[in-house]
Coordinates of C-alpha atoms in Angstrom, one line a residue:
Chain U
M1 CA 137.6 151.1 22.4
K2 CA 139.1 154.3 20.9
I3 CA 136.9 157.5 21.4
L4 CA 136.6 160.2 18.7
T5 CA 134.9 163.4 19.3
C6 CA 132.3 164.1 16.5
P7 CA 131.9 167.9 16.2
L8 CA 128.2 167.4 15.9
N9 CA 127.6 164.6 18.3
G10 CA 130.4 164.7 20.8
P11 CA 132.6 161.8 21.9
R12 CA 131.7 158.5 20.4
N13 CA 133.2 154.9 20.1
I14 CA 135.6 154.7 17.1
S15 CA 133.3 151.9 15.7
E16 CA 130.7 154.7 15.0
F17 CA 133.1 156.2 12.3
T18 CA 134.4 155.7 8.9
Y19 CA 137.9 157.1 7.8
G20 CA 137.6 159.2 4.9
G21 CA 141.2 159.9 3.6
E22 CA 143.6 162.6 3.7
F23 CA 142.1 166.1 3.2
H24 CA 143.3 168.0 0.3
H25 CA 141.6 170.6 -1.9
M26 CA 140.1 169.6 -5.1
P27 CA 141.9 170.6 -8.2
D28 CA 139.7 172.7 -10.7
P29 CA 138.4 170.0 -12.9
K30 CA 138.4 172.2 -15.9
N31 CA 142.1 173.2 -15.9
S32 CA 143.6 170.1 -13.9
T33 CA 145.8 167.8 -15.7
A34 CA 145.0 164.1 -15.5
R35 CA 148.1 163.5 -13.4
K36 CA 147.0 166.2 -11.0
W37 CA 143.4 164.7 -11.0
A38 CA 144.7 161.3 -10.4
E39 CA 146.9 162.5 -7.5
H40 CA 143.7 163.9 -6.0
V41 CA 141.8 160.9 -6.2
F42 CA 144.0 158.0 -5.7
F43 CA 147.4 159.1 -4.2
H44 CA 148.0 159.8 -0.4
A45 CA 151.0 161.7 1.0
N46 CA 151.0 159.5 4.0
E47 CA 153.0 161.6 6.2
A48 CA 154.3 160.8 9.6
G49 CA 153.2 163.8 11.7
I50 CA 150.1 165.8 12.0
V51 CA 147.8 165.5 9.1
T52 CA 144.2 166.6 8.5
E53 CA 141.8 163.8 7.6
W54 CA 138.2 163.4 6.5
W55 CA 136.1 161.2 8.9
F56 CA 132.4 160.4 8.7
H57 CA 129.9 159.7 11.6
N58 CA 127.9 156.9 10.4
A59 CA 124.7 157.3 12.4
T60 CA 124.3 160.9 11.3
S61 CA 126.0 160.7 7.8
F62 CA 128.2 163.5 9.1
W63 CA 131.4 164.4 7.4
F64 CA 134.0 166.6 9.4
L65 CA 137.6 166.9 9.6
A66 CA 140.1 165.8 12.3
E67 CA 143.9 166.7 12.8
R68 CA 145.7 163.5 13.8
N69 CA 149.2 162.9 14.6
T70 CA 150.0 159.6 12.6
I71 CA 153.0 158.8 14.8
T72 CA 151.1 158.8 18.1
D73 CA 147.8 158.3 16.8
E74 CA 146.7 161.2 19.0
V75 CA 143.7 163.3 17.7
I76 CA 144.7 166.9 18.1
R77 CA 141.2 168.3 17.1
T78 CA 138.2 167.7 15.1
F79 CA 136.2 170.3 13.5
N80 CA 133.4 171.1 11.0
A81 CA 134.0 171.1 7.4
S82 CA 132.3 174.6 7.2
D83 CA 135.2 176.1 8.9
I84 CA 137.2 175.6 5.5
F85 CA 134.5 175.5 3.0
S86 CA 132.2 178.6 3.9
E87 CA 130.6 178.8 0.3
R88 CA 129.7 176.3 -2.4
Q89 CA 132.4 175.7 -5.0
E90 CA 131.2 176.2 -8.6
F91 CA 133.0 175.3 -11.7
N92 CA 131.9 176.9 -15.0
D93 CA 132.0 174.1 -17.1
Q94 CA 130.2 171.3 -15.5
T95 CA 130.6 169.0 -18.6
T96 CA 134.4 168.9 -18.5
N97 CA 135.7 165.4 -18.3
A98 CA 138.5 165.9 -15.7
G99 CA 140.1 162.6 -16.2
S100 CA 140.8 163.0 -19.9
N101 CA 143.8 164.8 -21.5
Chain W
M1 CA 89.2 153.9 26.8
S2 CA 88.0 150.6 26.1
M3 CA 90.1 147.8 24.6
Q4 CA 89.1 146.7 21.0
S5 CA 89.2 143.2 20.1
T6 CA 91.5 142.1 17.2
E7 CA 88.4 140.9 15.2
Q8 CA 87.1 144.5 15.2
F9 CA 90.4 146.1 14.1
S10 CA 93.0 144.3 12.2
P11 CA 96.2 145.7 10.7
V12 CA 95.4 144.0 7.3
Q13 CA 92.4 146.4 6.9
Y14 CA 94.9 149.2 6.9
Q15 CA 97.0 150.3 4.1
R16 CA 99.8 151.5 6.6
R17 CA 101.1 148.6 8.8
S18 CA 103.8 148.3 11.1
Q19 CA 106.7 145.9 10.1
L20 CA 105.8 144.2 13.4
Y21 CA 102.2 143.8 12.9
R22 CA 102.5 139.8 12.6
R23 CA 104.4 139.7 15.8
H24 CA 101.6 141.9 17.5
I25 CA 98.8 139.7 16.2
A26 CA 101.0 136.5 17.4
T27 CA 101.4 138.0 20.8
G28 CA 97.7 138.7 21.2
A29 CA 97.7 142.4 20.9
A30 CA 94.4 144.4 20.9
F31 CA 94.4 147.2 18.2
K32 CA 93.0 150.4 18.3
A33 CA 92.2 153.1 15.6
V34 CA 93.6 156.5 16.4
A35 CA 92.5 159.1 13.9
N36 CA 93.4 157.5 10.5
I37 CA 96.0 155.0 11.9
L38 CA 95.9 151.6 13.6
T39 CA 98.3 151.1 16.6
V40 CA 98.3 148.4 19.3
D41 CA 96.1 149.5 22.2
A42 CA 97.4 146.8 24.6
Y43 CA 98.9 143.3 24.9
S44 CA 97.1 142.6 28.5
K45 CA 94.8 144.4 30.7
T46 CA 95.8 148.2 30.5
I47 CA 96.0 148.8 34.3
E48 CA 98.9 146.0 34.5
E49 CA 100.5 147.1 31.4
V50 CA 100.7 150.6 32.9
Q51 CA 102.5 149.5 36.0
K52 CA 104.8 147.3 33.7
A53 CA 105.5 150.3 31.4
S54 CA 106.5 152.5 34.3
H55 CA 109.2 149.8 35.1
L56 CA 110.3 148.7 31.6
G57 CA 108.2 148.6 28.4
L58 CA 108.6 148.7 24.5
A59 CA 106.0 150.1 22.4
D60 CA 105.6 150.1 18.7
L61 CA 104.7 153.5 17.1
S62 CA 105.6 152.9 13.7
T63 CA 102.2 153.8 12.3
H64 CA 102.3 157.1 13.7
P65 CA 103.1 159.8 11.2
R66 CA 106.7 161.4 11.3
L67 CA 108.7 163.5 8.7
G68 CA 111.8 165.5 8.3
F69 CA 113.1 168.8 6.5
K70 CA 116.5 169.4 5.7
G71 CA 118.4 172.3 4.0
S72 CA 119.7 175.7 4.5
G73 CA 116.1 177.3 4.5
A74 CA 114.7 174.6 6.7
L75 CA 115.2 176.6 10.0
S76 CA 113.4 179.9 8.7
W77 CA 110.7 177.9 6.9
L78 CA 109.8 176.0 10.0
N79 CA 109.9 179.2 12.1
Q80 CA 107.4 180.8 9.6
Q81 CA 105.2 177.8 10.4
K82 CA 105.0 179.1 14.0
L83 CA 106.6 176.1 15.6
Q84 CA 108.8 176.1 18.5
L85 CA 112.2 174.9 17.5
P86 CA 115.3 173.7 19.4
E87 CA 118.2 176.1 19.6
N88 CA 120.9 173.5 19.3
P89 CA 121.4 170.2 17.3
N90 CA 120.3 167.0 19.1
Q91 CA 117.7 168.5 21.1
A92 CA 114.0 168.1 21.0
V93 CA 111.1 170.4 21.8
Q94 CA 107.6 169.6 22.5
Q95 CA 104.7 171.6 20.7
A96 CA 101.5 172.9 22.5
K97 CA 99.5 169.7 21.2
G98 CA 102.0 167.3 22.0
S99 CA 104.1 166.7 18.8
L100 CA 107.9 166.6 19.1
I101 CA 110.4 168.6 17.0
A102 CA 113.8 167.2 17.0
R103 CA 116.9 169.0 15.5
L104 CA 119.3 166.5 14.2
S105 CA 121.9 169.0 12.9
Q106 CA 122.0 172.6 12.2
E107 CA 119.9 172.2 9.0
E108 CA 118.0 169.0 9.7
F109 CA 114.8 168.4 11.6
L110 CA 112.6 165.6 12.5
I111 CA 109.0 166.0 13.4
L112 CA 107.2 163.3 15.5
N113 CA 103.3 163.5 15.7
D114 CA 101.8 163.3 19.1
L115 CA 100.3 159.9 20.4
D116 CA 96.8 161.1 20.3
M117 CA 97.1 162.4 16.8
A118 CA 95.5 165.6 18.0
S119 CA 98.0 167.9 16.4
L120 CA 98.6 166.3 12.9
T121 CA 101.7 168.4 12.7
A122 CA 103.4 166.1 10.3
E123 CA 100.4 165.9 8.0
K124 CA 99.8 169.7 8.0
L125 CA 103.6 170.5 7.2
E126 CA 103.7 168.1 4.4
A127 CA 100.6 169.6 3.1
R128 CA 102.2 173.0 3.3
Y129 CA 105.4 172.2 1.7
S130 CA 106.1 172.5 -1.9
L131 CA 109.5 172.1 -3.5
D132 CA 109.0 174.8 -6.0
S133 CA 108.0 177.6 -3.6
T134 CA 110.2 176.7 -0.6
D135 CA 113.7 177.6 -1.2
G136 CA 116.5 175.7 0.3
V137 CA 114.1 173.4 2.0
Y138 CA 113.9 169.5 1.3
L139 CA 111.2 167.2 2.6
L140 CA 112.3 164.0 4.0
P141 CA 109.6 161.4 4.2
R142 CA 110.2 159.3 7.4
N143 CA 107.0 157.1 7.5
D144 CA 108.6 154.5 5.2
S145 CA 112.1 155.0 5.9
H146 CA 112.3 154.7 9.8
C147 CA 110.6 152.5 12.4
W148 CA 109.4 154.3 15.6
L149 CA 109.9 152.6 18.9
A150 CA 109.3 153.7 22.5
L151 CA 111.2 152.3 25.3
T152 CA 109.8 153.5 28.8
G153 CA 110.3 152.9 32.5
I154 CA 112.9 153.5 35.2
Q155 CA 114.9 150.5 33.9
A156 CA 115.2 151.8 30.3
P157 CA 118.6 153.3 31.0
D158 CA 119.9 150.1 32.3
C159 CA 118.5 148.3 29.3
L160 CA 120.0 150.8 26.9
A161 CA 123.4 150.5 28.6
K162 CA 123.6 146.9 27.3
L163 CA 123.0 148.1 23.7
C164 CA 124.5 151.5 23.3
G165 CA 127.8 153.3 24.2
I166 CA 126.2 156.5 25.3
D167 CA 125.3 157.0 29.0
M168 CA 121.6 157.5 29.1
R169 CA 121.1 157.6 32.8
V170 CA 118.4 160.2 33.7
D171 CA 120.8 162.3 35.4
K172 CA 123.4 162.2 32.6
F173 CA 121.1 162.2 29.5
A174 CA 118.6 165.2 30.0
N175 CA 115.1 165.2 29.0
G176 CA 114.8 166.4 25.4
E177 CA 118.3 165.2 24.4
I178 CA 119.0 163.1 21.5
A179 CA 121.8 160.8 20.7
Q180 CA 122.3 159.9 17.1
T181 CA 124.4 156.7 17.6
S182 CA 124.8 152.9 17.3
L183 CA 122.2 150.8 19.1
A184 CA 122.6 147.0 19.0
R185 CA 125.2 147.8 16.4
V186 CA 122.6 149.6 14.2
N187 CA 122.4 153.3 13.6
A188 CA 119.6 154.8 15.5
I189 CA 118.2 158.1 16.6
I190 CA 117.5 158.0 20.3
L191 CA 115.3 160.7 21.8
R192 CA 114.4 161.1 25.5
Y193 CA 111.1 162.6 26.2
D194 CA 109.5 161.4 29.4
L195 CA 105.9 160.6 29.8
G196 CA 104.9 162.4 32.9
V197 CA 107.3 161.2 35.4
T198 CA 108.3 158.1 33.6
P199 CA 111.5 158.0 31.4
C200 CA 110.7 157.4 27.8
F201 CA 113.3 157.0 25.0
Y202 CA 112.0 157.2 21.4
I203 CA 114.0 155.1 19.0
L204 CA 114.0 155.6 15.2
S205 CA 116.1 153.4 13.0
D206 CA 116.1 152.0 9.6
V207 CA 112.8 150.5 8.8
S208 CA 114.4 147.2 7.4
L209 CA 115.8 146.6 11.0
T210 CA 112.5 147.0 12.8
E211 CA 112.1 143.3 13.7
F212 CA 115.8 143.0 14.4
L213 CA 115.7 145.8 16.8
W214 CA 112.2 144.8 18.4
D215 CA 113.6 141.4 19.1
G216 CA 116.8 142.6 20.3
L217 CA 115.4 145.2 22.8
L218 CA 112.8 142.5 24.0
D219 CA 115.7 140.3 24.7
S220 CA 117.7 142.8 26.4
M221 CA 114.8 143.6 28.5
Q222 CA 114.2 140.2 29.7
E223 CA 116.6 140.5 32.7
F224 CA 114.6 143.4 33.8
Q225 CA 111.3 141.8 33.2
G226 CA 110.4 144.2 30.6
V227 CA 107.4 143.6 28.4
P228 CA 105.7 144.9 25.1
I229 CA 103.2 147.6 25.9
G230 CA 100.4 149.4 23.8
I231 CA 99.4 152.9 23.3
S232 CA 97.0 152.9 26.2
A233 CA 99.9 152.4 28.7
L234 CA 101.9 155.3 27.3
K235 CA 98.9 157.6 27.3
K236 CA 98.2 156.8 30.8
L237 CA 101.8 157.4 31.7
S238 CA 101.7 160.8 30.0
Q239 CA 98.9 161.9 32.0
D240 CA 100.6 160.7 35.4
I241 CA 102.3 164.0 36.6

């Protein structure tokens, strides 16, 4: 069994985790184009090399980030999302429908 | 304490019942009222059960109160309540009257009442909490969301090794340590807090899986001659220092 190290819980069997997709910053929903928003939600760059990904520890509902080499499947490091998101993101107009043109 | 007969105390007389109460009745359990809850006193003579519990036993504590708090203000609010809190996630600390406070992450805590119901910590905290006046603290009711089992005895780590990927040998998994992991392929919180000199692992998992876990653990315990035990055996073990 592959082992992944959760920043909160330590090394665990990979069966305790769920893959959450590539990490990229969310575009501003107010000013984003539909194309940009769709890319954020649906499209993956699918790069060969070291990428940053979201992972989820099922037992604790804990989301974190991992740097993984997609060629060798080696996990370089895992870290807390708070290392990137230090404060809450606010968008002025909460009613904006980002999916519309 | 004397054992009570099932005729005197029946779970059906109580609003709060364990999901396992039918199994307890079928196994011939004697029930006991502790404060305002009903729990299994013993399945056989207490003296025999204590011996078995120190070897390998499984108890159902699901009627005992428990609750959680979560949020950016949870740590400071619990500190204001004059409780001893674990410094790091995945650790538990026992309070003066026996209740346990577990830290599940930087901002989430779980409170387990003591076996005797002497402290009433969970009830008191729930009564003091108010969403309006407590900024950044969110109450997590756990009585109805999680079952609460206790696996005791020197063979408990061997039994857990069959169901769980974490090394729970007593020299590897310290007293007061917590693992939030997969147990018999279901998510569970496993908290080691010994009863006197006897290893004890409290297990909390989704309430809808109580019967599955109970049966699975008993099945896994068979090869070590493990048996279900009542609260009298747990109490006796906790006094055995």
